Amino acid sequence: MNYERLFEDAVAEVRGENRYRVFADLERIAGEFPLARNHGTGPDRVVVWCSNDYLGQGQNPVVIEGAVSAVQRMGAGSGGTRNISGTHHLLVELEGELADLHDKPAALVFTSGYVSNSATLSTLAKLMKDCVIFSDALNHASMIDGIRQSGAEKQIFRHNDMVHLEALLQEQPRDRPKLIAFESVYSMDGDIAPIAEICDLADKYGAMTYLDEVHAVGLYGPRGGGVSQAEGVAHRLTVIEGTLAKAFGCLGGYITGSTALVDAVRSHASGFIFTTSLPPSVVGSALASVRYLKGHEELRQQHQERAQRLKTLLKEAGLPVMPSQTHIVPVLVGCPERARAMTGLLMLDHGIYVQPINYPTVPRGTERLRLTPSPMHNDALMDDLVSALVTVWQQVAREQPKAA
Ligand SMILES: *Cc1c(COP(=O)(O)O)cnc(C)c1O
């Protein structure tokens, strides 16, 4: 058996489809967000236009101080799993802060948002015998992974399609356990789920709800509790899940919900139990960030204003902005070769870093550039981006006529 050959073939397949991933070797510069040092080819300094650190919180001095003071007081590592010496006090405080953020009785922190989704969904579905899960067609890989791991029956409803969801719910016996899993802000299109309508259906058919607010926490709602908070429906959801790694600018994931549900996940989820807890530096920074964003509504408003302005500028320049209701600004390219050619030119000629988004993150034929303006992307940076995009768009159209 030629094992090396096997791996080479696996990579060749990805290359053949023009979706081989090349990572940008960057070094973010604290205090100069969204600038970064570039260790790859191209200019030494580049402007990052595709970060999920949506508000630049990763470099907020208050957040940095949260990490520095924690590491100095408590050291680098947590020293264990949550059960065996790894529940340091900052984690307890963070869970209290997160439960409060979503007005839920309890919260549980995981090492990432991915783990929080996969561990919680797989555990909940295993705990409910003969459970059936209704999953939005565009749900994130981490939710799909959890649902798969649970072994429960899965029904996929068309993205945000309430008629389809209701039809699927209707087919099931009334007393069968049901869980509806969905997101508030869908990260690649920037659209929003009809949360209240999904809750109505859940009430009507006796289902639990599981909402991933990863791309909304810190960004929506008067205290940053997400779209469910902005719309006043947080109390109707069984579980609200979020990340500390995007708008909060740090690392980690969490769920919030009832005391009994959170205790059950804490007691049964392998992905929670059998891994070392997050270290003091990370938890200290996340705690500072969550607290900070609870009280800084003006950052959320600036963020929305920036996104709106960028959409307007791109449209005025005739670029194909996809319809997004949120801070996410996707520009449709529709072909992996062209998307890669464009982002290559943006980096080399203009010092602008945008990662092309390809299959399997988005469906084939909908390859795109996903722009994420922050409050720190000022008018000058925006004007540079739009004029660079117009230039590379024309260049690539000339050099690579659209493949059939
Ligand atoms: C990024 C993401 C996650 C995973 O969160 P991490 O903290 O990065 O692991 C979960 N759900 C959605 C929708 C995401 O985009």
PDB file of N, CA and C in Angstrom, residues 2-96:
ATOM      1  N   ASN A   2       0.684   2.094  -0.980  1.00  0.00           N
ATOM      2  CA  ASN A   2       1.448   3.340  -1.023  1.00  0.00           C
ATOM      3  C   ASN A   2       0.627   4.460  -0.359  1.00  0.00           C
ATOM      4  N   TYR A   3       0.901   4.633   0.932  1.00  0.00           N
ATOM      5  CA  TYR A   3       0.095   5.602   1.682  1.00  0.00           C
ATOM      6  C   TYR A   3       0.336   7.028   1.224  1.00  0.00           C
ATOM      7  N   GLU A   4       1.603   7.370   0.965  1.00  0.00           N
ATOM      8  CA  GLU A   4       1.923   8.739   0.537  1.00  0.00           C
ATOM      9  C   GLU A   4       1.122   9.100  -0.711  1.00  0.00           C
ATOM     10  N   ARG A   5       1.061   8.158  -1.635  1.00  0.00           N
ATOM     11  CA  ARG A   5       0.360   8.358  -2.892  1.00  0.00           C
ATOM     12  C   ARG A   5      -1.114   8.715  -2.650  1.00  0.00           C
ATOM     13  N   LEU A   6      -1.661   8.029  -1.667  1.00  0.00           N
ATOM     14  CA  LEU A   6      -3.058   8.252  -1.306  1.00  0.00           C
ATOM     15  C   LEU A   6      -3.301   9.716  -0.909  1.00  0.00           C
ATOM     16  N   PHE A   7      -2.372  10.231  -0.105  1.00  0.00           N
ATOM     17  CA  PHE A   7      -2.539  11.617   0.358  1.00  0.00           C
ATOM     18  C   PHE A   7      -2.284  12.606  -0.774  1.00  0.00           C
ATOM     19  N   GLU A   8      -1.286  12.274  -1.603  1.00  0.00           N
ATOM     20  CA  GLU A   8      -1.001  13.141  -2.747  1.00  0.00           C
ATOM     21  C   GLU A   8      -2.218  13.214  -3.683  1.00  0.00           C
ATOM     22  N   ASP A   9      -2.856  12.073  -3.881  1.00  0.00           N
ATOM     23  CA  ASP A   9      -4.044  12.050  -4.738  1.00  0.00           C
ATOM     24  C   ASP A   9      -5.176  12.881  -4.131  1.00  0.00           C
ATOM     25  N   ALA A  10      -5.281  12.785  -2.813  1.00  0.00           N
ATOM     26  CA  ALA A  10      -6.356  13.532  -2.140  1.00  0.00           C
ATOM     27  C   ALA A  10      -6.151  15.029  -2.336  1.00  0.00           C
ATOM     28  N   VAL A  11      -4.887  15.454  -2.314  1.00  0.00           N
ATOM     29  CA  VAL A  11      -4.594  16.872  -2.513  1.00  0.00           C
ATOM     30  C   VAL A  11      -4.778  17.240  -3.992  1.00  0.00           C
ATOM     31  N   ALA A  12      -4.347  16.323  -4.867  1.00  0.00           N
ATOM     32  CA  ALA A  12      -4.456  16.583  -6.308  1.00  0.00           C
ATOM     33  C   ALA A  12      -5.916  16.805  -6.712  1.00  0.00           C
ATOM     34  N   GLU A  13      -6.806  16.079  -6.062  1.00  0.00           N
ATOM     35  CA  GLU A  13      -8.224  16.214  -6.376  1.00  0.00           C
ATOM     36  C   GLU A  13      -8.700  17.646  -6.091  1.00  0.00           C
ATOM     37  N   VAL A  14      -8.262  18.167  -4.936  1.00  0.00           N
ATOM     38  CA  VAL A  14      -8.649  19.522  -4.548  1.00  0.00           C
ATOM     39  C   VAL A  14      -8.026  20.541  -5.511  1.00  0.00           C
ATOM     40  N   ARG A  15      -6.755  20.303  -5.856  1.00  0.00           N
ATOM     41  CA  ARG A  15      -6.075  21.191  -6.807  1.00  0.00           C
ATOM     42  C   ARG A  15      -6.770  21.189  -8.163  1.00  0.00           C
ATOM     43  N   GLY A  16      -7.139  19.997  -8.590  1.00  0.00           N
ATOM     44  CA  GLY A  16      -7.793  19.828  -9.893  1.00  0.00           C
ATOM     45  C   GLY A  16      -9.068  20.641  -9.996  1.00  0.00           C
ATOM     46  N   GLU A  17      -9.725  20.824  -8.863  1.00  0.00           N
ATOM     47  CA  GLU A  17     -10.975  21.604  -8.860  1.00  0.00           C
ATOM     48  C   GLU A  17     -10.701  23.066  -8.548  1.00  0.00           C
ATOM     49  N   ASN A  18      -9.432  23.422  -8.535  1.00  0.00           N
ATOM     50  CA  ASN A  18      -9.049  24.808  -8.289  1.00  0.00           C
ATOM     51  C   ASN A  18      -9.487  25.339  -6.945  1.00  0.00           C
ATOM     52  N   ARG A  19      -9.530  24.450  -5.959  1.00  0.00           N
ATOM     53  CA  ARG A  19      -9.912  24.947  -4.646  1.00  0.00           C
ATOM     54  C   ARG A  19      -8.899  24.528  -3.571  1.00  0.00           C
ATOM     55  N   TYR A  20      -7.651  24.366  -4.027  1.00  0.00           N
ATOM     56  CA  TYR A  20      -6.552  24.094  -3.102  1.00  0.00           C
ATOM     57  C   TYR A  20      -6.369  25.334  -2.238  1.00  0.00           C
ATOM     58  N   ARG A  21      -6.316  25.126  -0.935  1.00  0.00           N
ATOM     59  CA  ARG A  21      -6.309  26.287  -0.037  1.00  0.00           C
ATOM     60  C   ARG A  21      -4.893  26.751   0.254  1.00  0.00           C
ATOM     61  N   VAL A  22      -4.652  28.011  -0.007  1.00  0.00           N
ATOM     62  CA  VAL A  22      -3.348  28.596   0.302  1.00  0.00           C
ATOM     63  C   VAL A  22      -3.572  29.590   1.438  1.00  0.00           C
ATOM     64  N   PHE A  23      -2.901  29.368   2.549  1.00  0.00           N
ATOM     65  CA  PHE A  23      -3.091  30.241   3.704  1.00  0.00           C
ATOM     66  C   PHE A  23      -2.217  31.481   3.582  1.00  0.00           C
ATOM     67  N   ALA A  24      -2.771  32.620   3.941  1.00  0.00           N
ATOM     68  CA  ALA A  24      -1.998  33.855   3.983  1.00  0.00           C
ATOM     69  C   ALA A  24      -1.206  33.861   5.298  1.00  0.00           C
ATOM     70  N   ASP A  25       0.100  34.052   5.184  1.00  0.00           N
ATOM     71  CA  ASP A  25       0.983  34.044   6.355  1.00  0.00           C
ATOM     72  C   ASP A  25       1.100  35.477   6.880  1.00  0.00           C
ATOM     73  N   LEU A  26       0.263  35.808   7.834  1.00  0.00           N
ATOM     74  CA  LEU A  26       0.158  37.191   8.293  1.00  0.00           C
ATOM     75  C   LEU A  26       0.503  37.324   9.774  1.00  0.00           C
ATOM     76  N   GLU A  27       0.708  38.553  10.169  1.00  0.00           N
ATOM     77  CA  GLU A  27       0.962  38.857  11.580  1.00  0.00           C
ATOM     78  C   GLU A  27       0.175  40.115  11.894  1.00  0.00           C
ATOM     79  N   ARG A  28      -0.879  39.968  12.640  1.00  0.00           N
ATOM     80  CA  ARG A  28      -1.686  41.140  12.955  1.00  0.00           C
ATOM     81  C   ARG A  28      -0.877  42.069  13.863  1.00  0.00           C
ATOM     82  N   ILE A  29      -1.106  43.360  13.718  1.00  0.00           N
ATOM     83  CA  ILE A  29      -0.321  44.329  14.470  1.00  0.00           C
ATOM     84  C   ILE A  29      -1.244  44.983  15.500  1.00  0.00           C
ATOM     85  N   ALA A  30      -1.055  44.631  16.761  1.00  0.00           N
ATOM     86  CA  ALA A  30      -1.948  45.148  17.799  1.00  0.00           C
ATOM     87  C   ALA A  30      -1.914  46.666  17.794  1.00  0.00           C
ATOM     88  N   GLY A  31      -3.086  47.269  17.725  1.00  0.00           N
ATOM     89  CA  GLY A  31      -3.186  48.729  17.716  1.00  0.00           C
ATOM     90  C   GLY A  31      -3.323  49.301  16.319  1.00  0.00           C
ATOM     91  N   GLU A  32      -3.100  48.477  15.298  1.00  0.00           N
ATOM     92  CA  GLU A  32      -3.206  48.992  13.926  1.00  0.00           C
ATOM     93  C   GLU A  32      -4.261  48.272  13.101  1.00  0.00           C
ATOM     94  N   PHE A  33      -5.175  47.624  13.761  1.00  0.00           N
ATOM     95  CA  PHE A  33      -6.265  46.946  13.065  1.00  0.00           C
ATOM     96  C   PHE A  33      -6.891  47.890  12.045  1.00  0.00           C
ATOM     97  N   PRO A  34      -7.174  47.495  10.813  1.00  0.00           N
ATOM     98  CA  PRO A  34      -7.084  46.149  10.236  1.00  0.00           C
ATOM     99  C   PRO A  34      -5.786  45.882   9.456  1.00  0.00           C
ATOM    100  N   LEU A  35      -4.694  46.539   9.825  1.00  0.00           N
ATOM    101  CA  LEU A  35      -3.424  46.288   9.139  1.00  0.00           C
ATOM    102  C   LEU A  35      -2.758  45.020   9.672  1.00  0.00           C
ATOM    103  N   ALA A  36      -2.004  44.361   8.774  1.00  0.00           N
ATOM    104  CA  ALA A  36      -1.227  43.201   9.211  1.00  0.00           C
ATOM    105  C   ALA A  36       0.076  43.161   8.443  1.00  0.00           C
ATOM    106  N   ARG A  37       1.108  42.599   9.090  1.00  0.00           N
ATOM    107  CA  ARG A  37       2.366  42.338   8.399  1.00  0.00           C
ATOM    108  C   ARG A  37       2.175  41.108   7.528  1.00  0.00           C
ATOM    109  N   ASN A  38       2.725  41.143   6.331  1.00  0.00           N
ATOM    110  CA  ASN A  38       2.571  40.028   5.407  1.00  0.00           C
ATOM    111  C   ASN A  38       3.888  39.285   5.281  1.00  0.00           C
ATOM    112  N   HIS A  39       3.893  38.004   5.649  1.00  0.00           N
ATOM    113  CA  HIS A  39       5.095  37.183   5.530  1.00  0.00           C
ATOM    114  C   HIS A  39       5.124  36.401   4.224  1.00  0.00           C
ATOM    115  N   GLY A  40       4.071  36.508   3.433  1.00  0.00           N
ATOM    116  CA  GLY A  40       4.026  35.816   2.148  1.00  0.00           C
ATOM    117  C   GLY A  40       4.455  36.745   1.027  1.00  0.00           C
ATOM    118  N   THR A  41       4.147  36.362  -0.219  1.00  0.00           N
ATOM    119  CA  THR A  41       4.504  37.244  -1.334  1.00  0.00           C
ATOM    120  C   THR A  41       3.573  38.448  -1.342  1.00  0.00           C
ATOM    121  N   GLY A  42       4.094  39.561  -1.878  1.00  0.00           N
ATOM    122  CA  GLY A  42       3.291  40.785  -1.893  1.00  0.00           C
ATOM    123  C   GLY A  42       3.859  41.813  -0.946  1.00  0.00           C
ATOM    124  N   PRO A  43       3.148  42.922  -0.784  1.00  0.00           N
ATOM    125  CA  PRO A  43       3.649  44.008   0.077  1.00  0.00           C
ATOM    126  C   PRO A  43       3.831  43.558   1.530  1.00  0.00           C
ATOM    127  N   ASP A  44       4.699  44.260   2.270  1.00  0.00           N
ATOM    128  CA  ASP A  44       4.972  43.901   3.679  1.00  0.00           C
ATOM    129  C   ASP A  44       3.772  44.128   4.568  1.00  0.00           C
ATOM    130  N   ARG A  45       2.980  45.124   4.194  1.00  0.00           N
ATOM    131  CA  ARG A  45       1.816  45.433   5.021  1.00  0.00           C
ATOM    132  C   ARG A  45       0.571  45.351   4.175  1.00  0.00           C
ATOM    133  N   VAL A  46      -0.442  44.723   4.703  1.00  0.00           N
ATOM    134  CA  VAL A  46      -1.685  44.595   3.952  1.00  0.00           C
ATOM    135  C   VAL A  46      -2.870  44.984   4.829  1.00  0.00           C
ATOM    136  N   VAL A  47      -3.956  45.353   4.163  1.00  0.00           N
ATOM    137  CA  VAL A  47      -5.196  45.651   4.872  1.00  0.00           C
ATOM    138  C   VAL A  47      -6.076  44.406   4.824  1.00  0.00           C
ATOM    139  N   VAL A  48      -6.474  43.937   5.973  1.00  0.00           N
ATOM    140  CA  VAL A  48      -7.296  42.724   6.044  1.00  0.00           C
ATOM    141  C   VAL A  48      -8.773  43.092   5.909  1.00  0.00           C
ATOM    142  N   TRP A  49      -9.418  42.463   4.922  1.00  0.00           N
ATOM    143  CA  TRP A  49     -10.837  42.746   4.654  1.00  0.00           C
ATOM    144  C   TRP A  49     -11.726  41.527   4.853  1.00  0.00           C
ATOM    145  N   CYS A  50     -11.192  40.486   5.472  1.00  0.00           N
ATOM    146  CA  CYS A  50     -12.013  39.265   5.594  1.00  0.00           C
ATOM    147  C   CYS A  50     -11.926  38.662   6.984  1.00  0.00           C
ATOM    148  N   SER A  51     -11.635  39.481   7.991  1.00  0.00           N
ATOM    149  CA  SER A  51     -11.512  38.934   9.338  1.00  0.00           C
ATOM    150  C   SER A  51     -12.878  38.792  10.000  1.00  0.00           C
ATOM    151  N   ASN A  52     -13.020  37.778  10.831  1.00  0.00           N
ATOM    152  CA  ASN A  52     -14.224  37.630  11.646  1.00  0.00           C
ATOM    153  C   ASN A  52     -14.089  38.332  12.993  1.00  0.00           C
ATOM    154  N   ASP A  53     -12.973  38.995  13.205  1.00  0.00           N
ATOM    155  CA  ASP A  53     -12.821  39.847  14.386  1.00  0.00           C
ATOM    156  C   ASP A  53     -13.534  41.152  14.021  1.00  0.00           C
ATOM    157  N   TYR A  54     -14.870  41.050  13.975  1.00  0.00           N
ATOM    158  CA  TYR A  54     -15.714  42.063  13.324  1.00  0.00           C
ATOM    159  C   TYR A  54     -15.579  43.471  13.869  1.00  0.00           C
ATOM    160  N   LEU A  55     -15.190  43.582  15.144  1.00  0.00           N
ATOM    161  CA  LEU A  55     -15.119  44.909  15.759  1.00  0.00           C
ATOM    162  C   LEU A  55     -13.691  45.250  16.177  1.00  0.00           C
ATOM    163  N   GLY A  56     -12.736  44.419  15.785  1.00  0.00           N
ATOM    164  CA  GLY A  56     -11.352  44.657  16.200  1.00  0.00           C
ATOM    165  C   GLY A  56     -11.141  44.440  17.684  1.00  0.00           C
ATOM    166  N   GLN A  57     -12.038  43.674  18.309  1.00  0.00           N
ATOM    167  CA  GLN A  57     -11.954  43.468  19.761  1.00  0.00           C
ATOM    168  C   GLN A  57     -10.677  42.731  20.175  1.00  0.00           C
ATOM    169  N   GLY A  58     -10.135  41.916  19.266  1.00  0.00           N
ATOM    170  CA  GLY A  58      -8.915  41.178  19.587  1.00  0.00           C
ATOM    171  C   GLY A  58      -7.761  42.106  19.936  1.00  0.00           C
ATOM    172  N   GLN A  59      -7.894  43.381  19.543  1.00  0.00           N
ATOM    173  CA  GLN A  59      -6.816  44.334  19.821  1.00  0.00           C
ATOM    174  C   GLN A  59      -7.272  45.486  20.718  1.00  0.00           C
ATOM    175  N   ASN A  60      -8.480  45.387  21.226  1.00  0.00           N
ATOM    176  CA  ASN A  60      -8.955  46.385  22.180  1.00  0.00           C
ATOM    177  C   ASN A  60      -8.044  46.322  23.417  1.00  0.00           C
ATOM    178  N   PRO A  61      -7.452  47.450  23.836  1.00  0.00           N
ATOM    179  CA  PRO A  61      -6.540  47.422  24.994  1.00  0.00           C
ATOM    180  C   PRO A  61      -7.164  46.788  26.239  1.00  0.00           C
ATOM    181  N   VAL A  62      -8.462  46.955  26.418  1.00  0.00           N
ATOM    182  CA  VAL A  62      -9.143  46.374  27.576  1.00  0.00           C
ATOM    183  C   VAL A  62      -9.118  44.839  27.492  1.00  0.00           C
ATOM    184  N   VAL A  63      -9.269  44.335  26.262  1.00  0.00           N
ATOM    185  CA  VAL A  63      -9.291  42.882  26.049  1.00  0.00           C
ATOM    186  C   VAL A  63      -7.878  42.309  26.204  1.00  0.00           C
ATOM    187  N   ILE A  64      -6.909  43.024  25.670  1.00  0.00           N
ATOM    188  CA  ILE A  64      -5.510  42.596  25.820  1.00  0.00           C
ATOM    189  C   ILE A  64      -5.130  42.562  27.297  1.00  0.00           C
ATOM    190  N   GLU A  65      -5.545  43.595  28.020  1.00  0.00           N
ATOM    191  CA  GLU A  65      -5.239  43.654  29.455  1.00  0.00           C
ATOM    192  C   GLU A  65      -5.891  42.476  30.201  1.00  0.00           C
ATOM    193  N   GLY A  66      -7.077  42.083  29.749  1.00  0.00           N
ATOM    194  CA  GLY A  66      -7.750  40.931  30.359  1.00  0.00           C
ATOM    195  C   GLY A  66      -6.882  39.681  30.252  1.00  0.00           C
ATOM    196  N   ALA A  67      -6.231  39.517  29.087  1.00  0.00           N
ATOM    197  CA  ALA A  67      -5.360  38.346  28.884  1.00  0.00           C
ATOM    198  C   ALA A  67      -4.075  38.489  29.680  1.00  0.00           C
ATOM    199  N   VAL A  68      -3.466  39.664  29.613  1.00  0.00           N
ATOM    200  CA  VAL A  68      -2.162  39.874  30.249  1.00  0.00           C
ATOM    201  C   VAL A  68      -2.264  39.719  31.760  1.00  0.00           C
ATOM    202  N   SER A  69      -3.277  40.347  32.360  1.00  0.00           N
ATOM    203  CA  SER A  69      -3.361  40.272  33.817  1.00  0.00           C
ATOM    204  C   SER A  69      -3.663  38.835  34.250  1.00  0.00           C
ATOM    205  N   ALA A  70      -4.470  38.120  33.460  1.00  0.00           N
ATOM    206  CA  ALA A  70      -4.799  36.737  33.831  1.00  0.00           C
ATOM    207  C   ALA A  70      -3.567  35.839  33.741  1.00  0.00           C
ATOM    208  N   VAL A  71      -2.786  35.996  32.670  1.00  0.00           N
ATOM    209  CA  VAL A  71      -1.623  35.113  32.506  1.00  0.00           C
ATOM    210  C   VAL A  71      -0.584  35.430  33.584  1.00  0.00           C
ATOM    211  N   GLN A  72      -0.496  36.700  33.954  1.00  0.00           N
ATOM    212  CA  GLN A  72       0.480  37.044  34.995  1.00  0.00           C
ATOM    213  C   GLN A  72       0.059  36.523  36.365  1.00  0.00           C
ATOM    214  N   ARG A  73      -1.222  36.544  36.637  1.00  0.00           N
ATOM    215  CA  ARG A  73      -1.684  36.066  37.949  1.00  0.00           C
ATOM    216  C   ARG A  73      -1.730  34.542  38.029  1.00  0.00           C
ATOM    217  N   MET A  74      -2.128  33.909  36.902  1.00  0.00           N
ATOM    218  CA  MET A  74      -2.440  32.473  36.994  1.00  0.00           C
ATOM    219  C   MET A  74      -1.566  31.583  36.128  1.00  0.00           C
ATOM    220  N   GLY A  75      -0.751  32.194  35.271  1.00  0.00           N
ATOM    221  CA  GLY A  75       0.120  31.374  34.431  1.00  0.00           C
ATOM    222  C   GLY A  75      -0.510  31.012  33.104  1.00  0.00           C
ATOM    223  N   ALA A  76       0.206  30.194  32.335  1.00  0.00           N
ATOM    224  CA  ALA A  76      -0.169  29.966  30.936  1.00  0.00           C
ATOM    225  C   ALA A  76      -1.315  28.975  30.754  1.00  0.00           C
ATOM    226  N   GLY A  77      -1.237  27.829  31.373  1.00  0.00           N
ATOM    227  CA  GLY A  77      -2.234  26.794  31.107  1.00  0.00           C
ATOM    228  C   GLY A  77      -3.276  26.704  32.204  1.00  0.00           C
ATOM    229  N   SER A  78      -4.359  25.964  31.947  1.00  0.00           N
ATOM    230  CA  SER A  78      -5.399  25.820  32.968  1.00  0.00           C
ATOM    231  C   SER A  78      -5.085  24.654  33.903  1.00  0.00           C
ATOM    232  N   GLY A  79      -4.249  23.728  33.444  1.00  0.00           N
ATOM    233  CA  GLY A  79      -3.832  22.638  34.316  1.00  0.00           C
ATOM    234  C   GLY A  79      -4.717  21.408  34.312  1.00  0.00           C
ATOM    235  N   GLY A  80      -5.804  21.429  33.546  1.00  0.00           N
ATOM    236  CA  GLY A  80      -6.614  20.213  33.533  1.00  0.00           C
ATOM    237  C   GLY A  80      -7.936  20.359  32.820  1.00  0.00           C
ATOM    238  N   THR A  81      -8.687  19.259  32.822  1.00  0.00           N
ATOM    239  CA  THR A  81     -10.043  19.304  32.278  1.00  0.00           C
ATOM    240  C   THR A  81     -10.909  20.057  33.278  1.00  0.00           C
ATOM    241  N   ARG A  82     -12.127  20.362  32.877  1.00  0.00           N
ATOM    242  CA  ARG A  82     -13.009  21.089  33.791  1.00  0.00           C
ATOM    243  C   ARG A  82     -13.189  20.326  35.097  1.00  0.00           C
ATOM    244  N   ASN A  83     -13.309  18.988  34.986  1.00  0.00           N
ATOM    245  CA  ASN A  83     -13.586  18.177  36.179  1.00  0.00           C
ATOM    246  C   ASN A  83     -12.359  17.994  37.057  1.00  0.00           C
ATOM    247  N   ILE A  84     -11.178  17.931  36.429  1.00  0.00           N
ATOM    248  CA  ILE A  84      -9.978  17.614  37.203  1.00  0.00           C
ATOM    249  C   ILE A  84      -9.059  18.829  37.228  1.00  0.00           C
ATOM    250  N   SER A  85      -9.341  19.745  38.104  1.00  0.00           N
ATOM    251  CA  SER A  85      -8.528  20.914  38.452  1.00  0.00           C
ATOM    252  C   SER A  85      -8.540  22.063  37.434  1.00  0.00           C
ATOM    253  N   GLY A  86      -9.289  21.920  36.317  1.00  0.00           N
ATOM    254  CA  GLY A  86      -9.225  22.952  35.273  1.00  0.00           C
ATOM    255  C   GLY A  86     -10.320  24.003  35.317  1.00  0.00           C
ATOM    256  N   THR A  87     -11.187  23.977  36.336  1.00  0.00           N
ATOM    257  CA  THR A  87     -12.235  25.005  36.417  1.00  0.00           C
ATOM    258  C   THR A  87     -11.701  26.204  37.195  1.00  0.00           C
ATOM    259  N   HIS A  88     -10.946  27.058  36.498  1.00  0.00           N
ATOM    260  CA  HIS A  88     -10.405  28.230  37.191  1.00  0.00           C
ATOM    261  C   HIS A  88     -11.494  29.290  37.321  1.00  0.00           C
ATOM    262  N   HIS A  89     -11.326  30.179  38.269  1.00  0.00           N
ATOM    263  CA  HIS A  89     -12.423  31.077  38.627  1.00  0.00           C
ATOM    264  C   HIS A  89     -12.896  31.959  37.466  1.00  0.00           C
ATOM    265  N   LEU A  90     -11.975  32.351  36.578  1.00  0.00           N
ATOM    266  CA  LEU A  90     -12.375  33.199  35.447  1.00  0.00           C
ATOM    267  C   LEU A  90     -13.416  32.494  34.576  1.00  0.00           C
ATOM    268  N   LEU A  91     -13.307  31.169  34.460  1.00  0.00           N
ATOM    269  CA  LEU A  91     -14.280  30.402  33.672  1.00  0.00           C
ATOM    270  C   LEU A  91     -15.664  30.475  34.308  1.00  0.00           C
ATOM    271  N   VAL A  92     -15.683  30.388  35.625  1.00  0.00           N
ATOM    272  CA  VAL A  92     -16.958  30.463  36.342  1.00  0.00           C
ATOM    273  C   VAL A  92     -17.582  31.842  36.122  1.00  0.00           C
ATOM    274  N   GLU A  93     -16.740  32.859  36.214  1.00  0.00           N
ATOM    275  CA  GLU A  93     -17.242  34.222  35.978  1.00  0.00           C
ATOM    276  C   GLU A  93     -17.736  34.398  34.550  1.00  0.00           C
ATOM    277  N   LEU A  94     -16.985  33.827  33.602  1.00  0.00           N
ATOM    278  CA  LEU A  94     -17.368  33.961  32.191  1.00  0.00           C
ATOM    279  C   LEU A  94     -18.716  33.293  31.940  1.00  0.00           C
ATOM    280  N   GLU A  95     -18.925  32.130  32.508  1.00  0.00           N
ATOM    281  CA  GLU A  95     -20.213  31.453  32.305  1.00  0.00           C
ATOM    282  C   GLU A  95     -21.361  32.266  32.891  1.00  0.00           C
ATOM    283  N   GLY A  96     -21.118  32.918  34.016  1.00  0.00           N
ATOM    284  CA  GLY A  96     -22.137  33.797  34.592  1.00  0.00           C
ATOM    285  C   GLY A  96     -22.432  34.972  33.669  1.00  0.00           C
TER     286      GLY A  96
END
